[in-house]
């Protein structure tokens, strides 16, 4: 039996590509608040989390296409290469509580069973960083909506929720 965990990584990296396409070049260095990562870094980190989480599940060394840049072209290339890599990797087996995966969360070293590693560490961080890209873009006036994030929601042009 296989675990369908690859699907959310692929789908939401594709959504991230759409959001990034709408972001002007000058906003890749913008952050939500002082001391926070800029939009470009959030996009890079989201892309990295997909492979940090998925590669260990299929017994492959973690790879990254991160160019340590917040330039649009480098980030768009990283996301595209991450998607291509994920598509080439085999489907993950069913998650096993007996298999531990190690990672670093900020300054904390983690060793978590596969289900906890994926569902409580990797996926929340993956979505957090994509959400930050969306939030920064939105607060800087980029016309992105919930449909850009999830691919499902649709609202008429110019629609806004009442304040």
XYZ file of N, CA, C and O in Angstrom:
652
model
N 0.839 -1.187 0.000
C 0.000 0.000 0.000
C 0.881 1.246 0.000
O 1.936 1.280 0.604
N 0.414 2.279 -0.655
C 1.162 3.515 -0.794
C 0.504 4.648 -0.019
O -0.696 4.646 0.237
N 1.323 5.624 0.331
C 0.845 6.813 1.040
C 0.755 7.962 0.026
O 1.744 8.273 -0.626
N -0.397 8.609 -0.112
C -0.559 9.660 -1.127
C -0.001 11.025 -0.699
O -0.539 12.053 -1.076
N 1.077 11.054 0.053
C 1.602 12.302 0.607
C 2.270 13.195 -0.436
O 2.410 14.394 -0.223
N 2.660 12.644 -1.570
C 3.296 13.465 -2.604
C 2.327 14.509 -3.160
O 2.712 15.637 -3.483
N 1.068 14.139 -3.263
C 0.056 14.982 -3.893
C -0.036 16.398 -3.315
O -0.049 17.370 -4.075
N -0.121 16.592 -1.992
C -0.208 17.975 -1.498
C 1.049 18.797 -1.795
O 0.959 19.996 -2.042
N 2.204 18.159 -1.784
C 3.426 18.899 -2.118
C 3.361 19.403 -3.554
O 3.635 20.570 -3.822
N 2.982 18.524 -4.465
C 2.929 18.898 -5.878
C 1.857 19.968 -6.096
O 2.118 21.012 -6.707
N 0.669 19.719 -5.580
C -0.428 20.671 -5.806
C -0.103 22.067 -5.294
O -0.304 23.062 -5.982
N 0.414 22.159 -4.076
C 0.610 23.484 -3.496
C 1.896 24.153 -3.961
O 1.990 25.379 -3.940
N 2.849 23.392 -4.449
C 3.984 24.030 -5.129
C 3.514 24.619 -6.460
O 3.977 25.693 -6.865
N 2.590 23.949 -7.128
C 2.015 24.509 -8.357
C 1.228 25.786 -8.045
O 1.301 26.765 -8.794
N 0.486 25.787 -6.946
C -0.227 27.003 -6.535
C 0.771 28.118 -6.203
O 0.551 29.279 -6.555
N 1.862 27.756 -5.532
C 2.905 28.739 -5.214
C 3.454 29.347 -6.501
O 3.684 30.558 -6.560
N 3.657 28.535 -7.521
C 4.135 29.067 -8.805
C 3.191 30.150 -9.330
O 3.647 31.186 -9.806
N 1.901 29.904 -9.241
C 0.919 30.884 -9.704
C 0.968 32.174 -8.913
O 0.872 33.268 -9.480
N 1.128 32.057 -7.606
C 1.226 33.252 -6.769
C 2.495 34.018 -7.114
O 2.475 35.245 -7.309
N 3.618 33.320 -7.203
C 4.889 33.983 -7.518
C 4.841 34.700 -8.855
O 5.432 35.769 -9.025
N 4.109 34.139 -9.803
C 3.983 34.749 -11.127
C 3.339 36.134 -11.036
O 3.641 37.014 -11.841
N 2.468 36.342 -10.049
C 1.776 37.619 -9.882
C 2.567 38.649 -9.086
O 2.210 39.825 -9.062
N 3.622 38.204 -8.397
C 4.375 39.096 -7.511
C 5.406 39.893 -8.313
O 6.236 39.307 -9.005
N 5.373 41.221 -8.212
C 6.402 42.025 -8.886
C 7.797 41.731 -8.307
O 7.930 41.404 -7.124
N 8.801 41.854 -9.152
C 10.180 41.548 -8.752
C 10.607 42.252 -7.465
O 11.278 41.660 -6.625
N 10.209 43.510 -7.309
C 10.669 44.283 -6.151
C 10.088 43.805 -4.824
O 10.589 44.185 -3.758
N 9.060 42.956 -4.845
C 8.450 42.491 -3.591
C 9.095 41.218 -3.036
O 8.791 40.820 -1.919
N 9.994 40.585 -3.775
C 10.627 39.362 -3.294
C 11.496 39.619 -2.063
O 11.767 38.713 -1.295
N 11.904 40.869 -1.852
C 12.720 41.229 -0.688
C 11.890 41.790 0.465
O 12.435 42.120 1.518
N 10.575 41.866 0.286
C 9.697 42.430 1.323
C 9.298 41.368 2.338
O 9.118 40.202 2.001
N 9.135 41.810 3.594
C 8.684 40.893 4.645
C 7.407 41.432 5.277
O 7.031 42.579 5.059
N 6.774 40.606 6.077
C 5.529 40.982 6.735
C 5.771 41.983 7.860
O 4.976 42.869 8.087
N 6.891 41.819 8.552
C 7.246 42.713 9.659
C 8.754 42.658 9.852
O 9.421 41.715 9.395
N 9.272 43.636 10.553
C 10.708 43.658 10.829
C 11.124 42.374 11.543
O 10.406 41.865 12.401
N 12.264 41.841 11.145
C 12.774 40.633 11.782
C 12.220 39.340 11.210
O 12.583 38.258 11.657
N 11.334 39.448 10.231
C 10.764 38.251 9.593
C 11.436 38.028 8.245
O 11.993 38.946 7.658
N 11.346 36.799 7.760
C 11.928 36.464 6.468
C 11.193 37.184 5.344
O 9.984 37.392 5.417
N 11.920 37.516 4.273
C 11.251 38.118 3.112
C 10.515 37.075 2.269
O 10.775 35.874 2.373
N 9.631 37.570 1.432
C 8.802 36.735 0.580
C 9.634 35.702 -0.180
O 9.292 34.518 -0.203
N 10.725 36.125 -0.793
C 11.550 35.207 -1.567
C 12.101 34.066 -0.743
O 12.157 32.918 -1.203
N 12.499 34.351 0.474
C 13.038 33.291 1.340
C 11.926 32.335 1.747
O 12.130 31.121 1.784
N 10.751 32.858 2.030
C 9.624 31.974 2.361
C 9.338 31.013 1.207
O 9.069 29.825 1.441
N 9.400 31.491 -0.021
C 9.172 30.615 -1.178
C 10.258 29.546 -1.260
O 9.961 28.375 -1.515
N 11.502 29.942 -1.025
C 12.610 28.974 -1.042
C 12.430 27.926 0.039
O 12.611 26.729 -0.189
N 12.088 28.361 1.241
C 11.955 27.445 2.374
C 10.792 26.474 2.152
O 10.912 25.281 2.446
N 9.669 26.964 1.617
C 8.539 26.071 1.323
C 8.980 24.983 0.356
O 8.694 23.795 0.566
N 9.695 25.382 -0.669
C 10.184 24.422 -1.654
C 11.118 23.402 -0.995
O 11.023 22.200 -1.240
N 11.986 23.883 -0.136
C 12.904 22.978 0.573
C 12.160 22.009 1.488
O 12.538 20.842 1.597
N 11.119 22.481 2.169
C 10.370 21.602 3.073
C 9.745 20.433 2.326
O 9.662 19.326 2.858
N 9.317 20.655 1.091
C 8.730 19.555 0.320
C 9.729 18.407 0.175
O 9.381 17.243 0.390
N 10.968 18.737 -0.152
C 11.972 17.682 -0.339
C 12.559 17.201 0.988
O 12.896 16.021 1.114
N 12.661 18.075 1.984
C 13.115 17.651 3.319
C 12.168 16.619 3.898
O 12.575 15.745 4.671
N 10.904 16.729 3.542
C 9.922 15.793 4.046
C 9.780 14.552 3.193
O 9.690 13.445 3.714
N 9.778 14.741 1.881
C 9.456 13.616 1.014
C 10.628 12.677 0.751
O 10.455 11.454 0.763
N 11.801 13.224 0.516
C 12.957 12.366 0.194
C 13.201 11.284 1.255
O 13.393 10.115 0.898
N 13.208 11.625 2.551
C 13.429 10.570 3.548
C 12.367 9.465 3.531
O 12.680 8.318 3.837
N 11.154 9.807 3.161
C 10.082 8.802 3.133
C 10.335 7.718 2.098
O 9.894 6.584 2.252
N 11.035 8.090 1.033
C 11.283 7.119 -0.040
C 12.737 6.647 -0.045
O 13.212 6.073 -1.016
N 13.440 6.913 1.068
C 14.799 6.409 1.221
C 15.830 7.080 0.342
O 16.870 6.505 0.036
N 15.567 8.315 -0.063
C 16.502 9.065 -0.906
C 17.144 10.173 -0.088
O 16.523 10.730 0.822
N 18.387 10.519 -0.408
C 19.005 11.661 0.279
C 18.232 12.944 -0.050
O 17.730 13.100 -1.165
N 18.141 13.818 0.925
C 17.448 15.087 0.713
C 18.249 15.916 -0.281
O 19.456 16.085 -0.135
N 17.558 16.405 -1.300
C 18.183 17.281 -2.286
C 17.536 18.651 -2.179
O 16.437 18.792 -1.637
N 18.231 19.648 -2.674
C 17.677 20.991 -2.728
C 18.137 21.645 -4.019
O 19.219 21.339 -4.525
N 17.318 22.518 -4.518
C 17.650 23.301 -5.702
C 17.760 24.775 -5.332
O 17.705 25.651 -6.190
N 17.919 25.025 -4.042
C 18.015 26.362 -3.480
C 19.298 27.036 -3.964
O 20.384 26.481 -3.839
N 19.159 28.225 -4.520
C 20.310 28.985 -5.010
C 20.693 30.114 -4.054
O 21.458 30.989 -4.416
N 20.098 30.099 -2.853
C 20.405 31.116 -1.845
C 20.240 32.525 -2.414
O 21.087 33.390 -2.222
N 19.146 32.722 -3.119
C 18.870 34.004 -3.761
C 17.401 34.338 -3.558
O 16.571 33.446 -3.450
N 17.104 35.630 -3.523
C 15.699 36.028 -3.481
C 15.280 36.656 -4.810
O 14.266 37.324 -4.894
N 16.061 36.423 -5.838
C 15.702 36.886 -7.172
C 14.623 35.971 -7.755
O 14.685 34.753 -7.614
N 13.667 36.578 -8.428
C 12.535 35.845 -9.016
C 12.981 34.625 -9.809
O 12.479 33.522 -9.591
N 13.891 34.794 -10.744
C 14.270 33.686 -11.621
C 14.830 32.507 -10.840
O 14.503 31.355 -11.129
N 15.668 32.771 -9.853
C 16.259 31.691 -9.059
C 15.181 30.947 -8.282
O 15.190 29.715 -8.207
N 14.239 31.678 -7.726
C 13.178 31.053 -6.926
C 12.216 30.277 -7.825
O 11.847 29.141 -7.512
N 11.823 30.868 -8.925
C 10.928 30.153 -9.838
C 11.591 28.882 -10.369
O 10.939 27.847 -10.506
N 12.883 28.952 -10.634
C 13.611 27.768 -11.102
C 13.659 26.708 -10.000
O 13.471 25.532 -10.247
N 13.903 27.145 -8.743
C 13.941 26.204 -7.627
C 12.610 25.479 -7.474
O 12.582 24.256 -7.303
N 11.511 26.214 -7.524
C 10.199 25.588 -7.368
C 9.945 24.613 -8.517
O 9.491 23.484 -8.298
N 10.273 25.013 -9.734
C 10.068 24.132 -10.893
C 10.927 22.867 -10.784
O 10.454 21.760 -11.067
N 12.174 23.023 -10.373
C 13.044 21.851 -10.240
C 12.590 20.949 -9.095
O 12.694 19.723 -9.194
N 12.080 21.541 -8.035
C 11.555 20.754 -6.920
C 10.357 19.935 -7.389
O 10.249 18.744 -7.080
N 9.462 20.559 -8.137
C 8.305 19.839 -8.679
C 8.748 18.696 -9.590
O 8.236 17.576 -9.472
N 9.691 18.963 -10.461
C 10.176 17.927 -11.376
C 10.804 16.772 -10.602
O 10.585 15.599 -10.923
N 11.551 17.091 -9.569
C 12.178 16.069 -8.736
C 11.111 15.221 -8.036
O 11.187 13.990 -8.048
N 10.130 15.873 -7.434
C 9.053 15.140 -6.761
C 8.339 14.204 -7.724
O 8.029 13.060 -7.369
N 8.079 14.669 -8.923
C 7.374 13.852 -9.913
C 8.183 12.598 -10.264
O 7.596 11.564 -10.576
N 9.507 12.688 -10.198
C 10.362 11.549 -10.541
C 10.539 10.565 -9.388
O 10.930 9.421 -9.601
N 10.281 11.021 -8.168
C 10.459 10.144 -7.010
C 9.309 9.138 -6.921
O 8.181 9.440 -7.322
N 9.586 7.949 -6.390
C 8.512 6.955 -6.259
C 7.475 7.394 -5.227
O 7.731 8.279 -4.410
N 6.324 6.765 -5.285
C 5.304 7.020 -4.266
C 5.821 6.507 -2.926
O 6.496 5.477 -2.858
N 5.499 7.231 -1.882
C 5.944 6.850 -0.542
C 5.137 5.661 -0.040
O 3.942 5.549 -0.328
N 5.788 4.776 0.719
C 5.032 3.684 1.337
C 4.181 4.236 2.488
O 4.296 5.400 2.859
N 3.356 3.393 3.036
C 2.554 3.775 4.200
C 3.514 4.231 5.305
O 4.576 3.644 5.510
N 3.141 5.281 5.992
C 4.000 5.818 7.054
C 4.092 4.828 8.206
O 3.114 4.183 8.567
N 5.281 4.763 8.784
C 5.586 3.762 9.804
C 6.032 4.451 11.095
O 7.022 5.189 11.094
N 5.319 4.209 12.179
C 5.670 4.800 13.478
C 7.030 4.338 13.999
O 7.610 4.971 14.872
N 7.522 3.232 13.500
C 8.806 2.692 13.969
C 10.006 3.358 13.289
O 11.128 3.223 13.755
N 9.768 4.063 12.197
C 10.862 4.725 11.476
C 10.933 6.174 11.924
O 9.950 6.908 11.847
N 12.106 6.574 12.397
C 12.328 7.945 12.862
C 13.061 8.749 11.793
O 13.914 8.229 11.079
N 12.723 10.034 11.725
C 13.433 10.960 10.831
C 13.948 12.117 11.665
O 13.248 12.640 12.535
N 15.178 12.489 11.387
C 15.827 13.580 12.102
C 15.810 14.844 11.253
O 15.955 14.784 10.035
N 15.650 15.964 11.918
C 15.699 17.252 11.234
C 15.977 18.318 12.287
O 15.978 18.036 13.494
N 16.183 19.523 11.819
C 16.438 20.638 12.714
C 15.332 21.667 12.517
O 15.082 22.109 11.399
N 14.657 22.026 13.599
C 13.601 23.032 13.596
C 14.142 24.263 14.320
O 14.148 24.301 15.548
N 14.639 25.226 13.568
C 15.308 26.360 14.195
C 16.559 25.871 14.878
O 17.455 25.313 14.248
N 16.601 26.000 16.186
C 17.752 25.537 16.964
C 17.478 24.206 17.668
O 18.284 23.754 18.476
N 16.339 23.590 17.363
C 15.943 22.344 18.004
C 16.202 21.159 17.085
O 15.798 21.170 15.926
N 16.874 20.145 17.614
C 17.072 18.913 16.867
C 15.886 17.996 17.121
O 15.499 17.780 18.270
N 15.312 17.474 16.048
C 14.147 16.616 16.144
C 14.479 15.193 15.715
O 15.317 14.988 14.843
N 13.803 14.249 16.304
C 13.814 12.863 15.856
C 12.381 12.375 16.034
O 11.941 12.127 17.156
N 11.665 12.289 14.920
C 10.223 12.032 14.983
C 9.840 10.806 14.169
O 10.404 10.557 13.096
N 8.831 10.050 14.640
C 8.302 8.950 13.831
C 7.697 9.514 12.539
O 7.204 10.644 12.517
N 7.729 8.728 11.480
C 7.277 9.198 10.165
C 5.950 9.943 10.179
O 5.875 11.049 9.628
N 4.878 9.411 10.768
C 3.614 10.157 10.707
C 3.715 11.537 11.360
O 3.218 12.523 10.808
N 4.342 11.597 12.522
C 4.490 12.891 13.198
C 5.402 13.808 12.396
O 5.141 15.011 12.275
N 6.470 13.276 11.842
C 7.417 14.040 11.022
C 6.676 14.722 9.868
O 6.841 15.929 9.648
N 5.857 13.974 9.172
C 5.149 14.533 8.012
C 3.977 15.409 8.428
O 3.862 16.559 8.009
N 3.073 14.878 9.254
C 1.813 15.560 9.526
C 1.902 16.686 10.551
O 1.088 17.607 10.519
N 2.872 16.614 11.451
C 2.947 17.624 12.506
C 4.155 18.541 12.389
O 4.237 19.533 13.110
N 5.080 18.206 11.507
C 6.265 19.053 11.333
C 6.397 19.541 9.892
O 6.358 20.742 9.636
N 6.542 18.638 8.937
C 6.817 19.035 7.554
C 5.638 19.780 6.923
O 5.799 20.907 6.442
N 4.452 19.173 6.893
C 3.322 19.824 6.225
C 2.947 21.168 6.850
O 2.743 22.139 6.108
N 2.851 21.297 8.179
C 2.532 22.617 8.724
C 3.566 23.681 8.343
O 3.198 24.817 8.039
N 4.844 23.317 8.340
C 5.866 24.287 7.963
C 5.815 24.613 6.473
O 5.999 25.763 6.069
N 5.579 23.612 5.647
C 5.418 23.811 4.210
C 4.296 24.824 3.957
O 4.481 25.820 3.244
N 3.130 24.598 4.575
C 1.998 25.502 4.378
C 2.225 26.862 5.035
O 1.770 27.884 4.515
N 2.910 26.897 6.165
C 3.213 28.168 6.812
C 3.984 29.080 5.861
O 3.648 30.257 5.682
N 5.029 28.542 5.246
C 5.874 29.380 4.393
C 5.148 29.789 3.108
O 5.321 30.925 2.651
N 4.315 28.927 2.554
C 3.503 29.340 1.404
C 2.510 30.417 1.835
O 2.285 31.393 1.115
N 1.937 30.265 3.022
C 1.003 31.275 3.539
C 1.681 32.619 3.727
O 1.065 33.670 3.496
N 2.932 32.597 4.136
C 3.664 33.855 4.304
C 3.903 34.529 2.958
O 3.812 35.757 2.846
N 4.186 33.754 1.916
C 4.318 34.328 0.572
C 3.010 35.014 0.204
O 2.995 36.171 -0.236
N 1.900 34.311 0.398
C 0.581 34.863 0.105
C 0.331 36.132 0.930
O -0.100 37.156 0.395
N 0.587 36.066 2.241
C 0.301 37.203 3.127
C 1.136 38.427 2.757
O 0.611 39.545 2.723
N 2.407 38.231 2.483
C 3.259 39.369 2.107
C 2.774 39.956 0.790
O 2.619 41.181 0.663
N 2.521 39.101 -0.180
C 2.042 39.590 -1.475
C 0.749 40.384 -1.302
O 0.609 41.498 -1.826
N -0.162 39.826 -0.541
C -1.464 40.469 -0.339
C -1.329 41.818 0.374
O -1.963 42.802 -0.024
N -0.508 41.873 1.434
C -0.357 43.133 2.170
C 0.379 44.190 1.356
O 0.259 45.373 1.653
N 1.097 43.770 0.317
C 1.819 44.713 -0.547
C 1.017 45.067 -1.786
O 1.518 45.679 -2.716
N -0.278 44.658 -1.802
C -1.175 45.081 -2.867
C -1.270 44.157 -4.070
O -1.926 44.502 -5.057
N -0.651 42.988 -4.016
C -0.749 42.049 -5.136
C -2.154 41.456 -5.141
O -2.675 41.059 -4.096
N -2.763 41.415 -6.301
C -4.121 40.880 -6.449
C -4.085 39.348 -6.417
O -4.104 38.689 -7.456
N -3.998 38.809 -5.213
C -4.094 37.363 -5.021
C -5.260 37.110 -4.079
O -5.559 37.919 -3.216
N -5.901 35.992 -4.271
C -7.038 35.625 -3.434
C -6.901 34.196 -2.966
O -5.932 33.501 -3.279
N -7.897 33.770 -2.224
C -7.875 32.432 -1.659
C -7.788 31.356 -2.744
O -7.160 30.324 -2.564
N -8.376 31.613 -3.890
C -8.295 30.683 -5.011
C -6.871 30.511 -5.518
O -6.497 29.434 -5.983
N -6.068 31.566 -5.427
C -4.652 31.451 -5.813
C -3.922 30.525 -4.855
O -2.992 29.823 -5.247
N -4.354 30.535 -3.604
C -3.715 29.686 -2.602
C -4.153 28.229 -2.745
O -3.314 27.338 -2.814
N -5.453 27.999 -2.785
C -5.910 26.600 -2.752
C -6.388 26.041 -4.086
O -6.574 24.839 -4.227
N -6.610 26.900 -5.062
C -7.043 26.416 -6.363
C -8.515 26.052 -6.435
O -8.983 25.558 -7.459
N -9.258 26.293 -5.382
C -10.676 25.942 -5.345
C -11.584 27.167 -5.255
O -12.587 27.236 -5.950
N -11.260 28.081 -4.363
C -12.133 29.232 -4.133
C -12.177 30.142 -5.357
O -11.182 30.297 -6.062
N -13.335 30.754 -5.540
C -13.510 31.690 -6.636
C -14.413 32.819 -6.164
O -15.461 32.567 -5.543
N -13.998 34.035 -6.438
C -14.776 35.215 -6.092
C -14.786 36.140 -7.306
O -13.831 36.155 -8.087
N -15.839 36.940 -7.453
C -15.883 37.871 -8.583
C -14.763 38.912 -8.489
O -14.305 39.256 -7.389
N -14.340 39.412 -9.650
C -13.325 40.474 -9.708
C -13.757 41.637 -8.817
O -14.904 42.061 -8.852
N -12.859 42.129 -7.991
C -13.136 43.271 -7.129
C -13.862 42.933 -5.840
O -14.177 43.833 -5.069
N -14.165 41.661 -5.603
C -14.872 41.257 -4.377
C -13.972 41.433 -3.167
O -12.795 41.074 -3.184
N -14.523 41.992 -2.097
C -13.823 42.108 -0.822
C -14.792 41.795 0.293
O -15.975 42.117 0.210
N -14.284 41.167 1.345
C -15.103 40.928 2.527
C -15.257 42.235 3.280
O -14.309 43.035 3.345
N -16.415 42.459 3.883
C -16.591 43.695 4.653
C -15.632 43.734 5.843
O -15.339 42.705 6.438
N -15.177 44.924 6.164
C -14.248 45.075 7.298
C -14.960 44.983 8.609
O -16.068 45.322 8.775
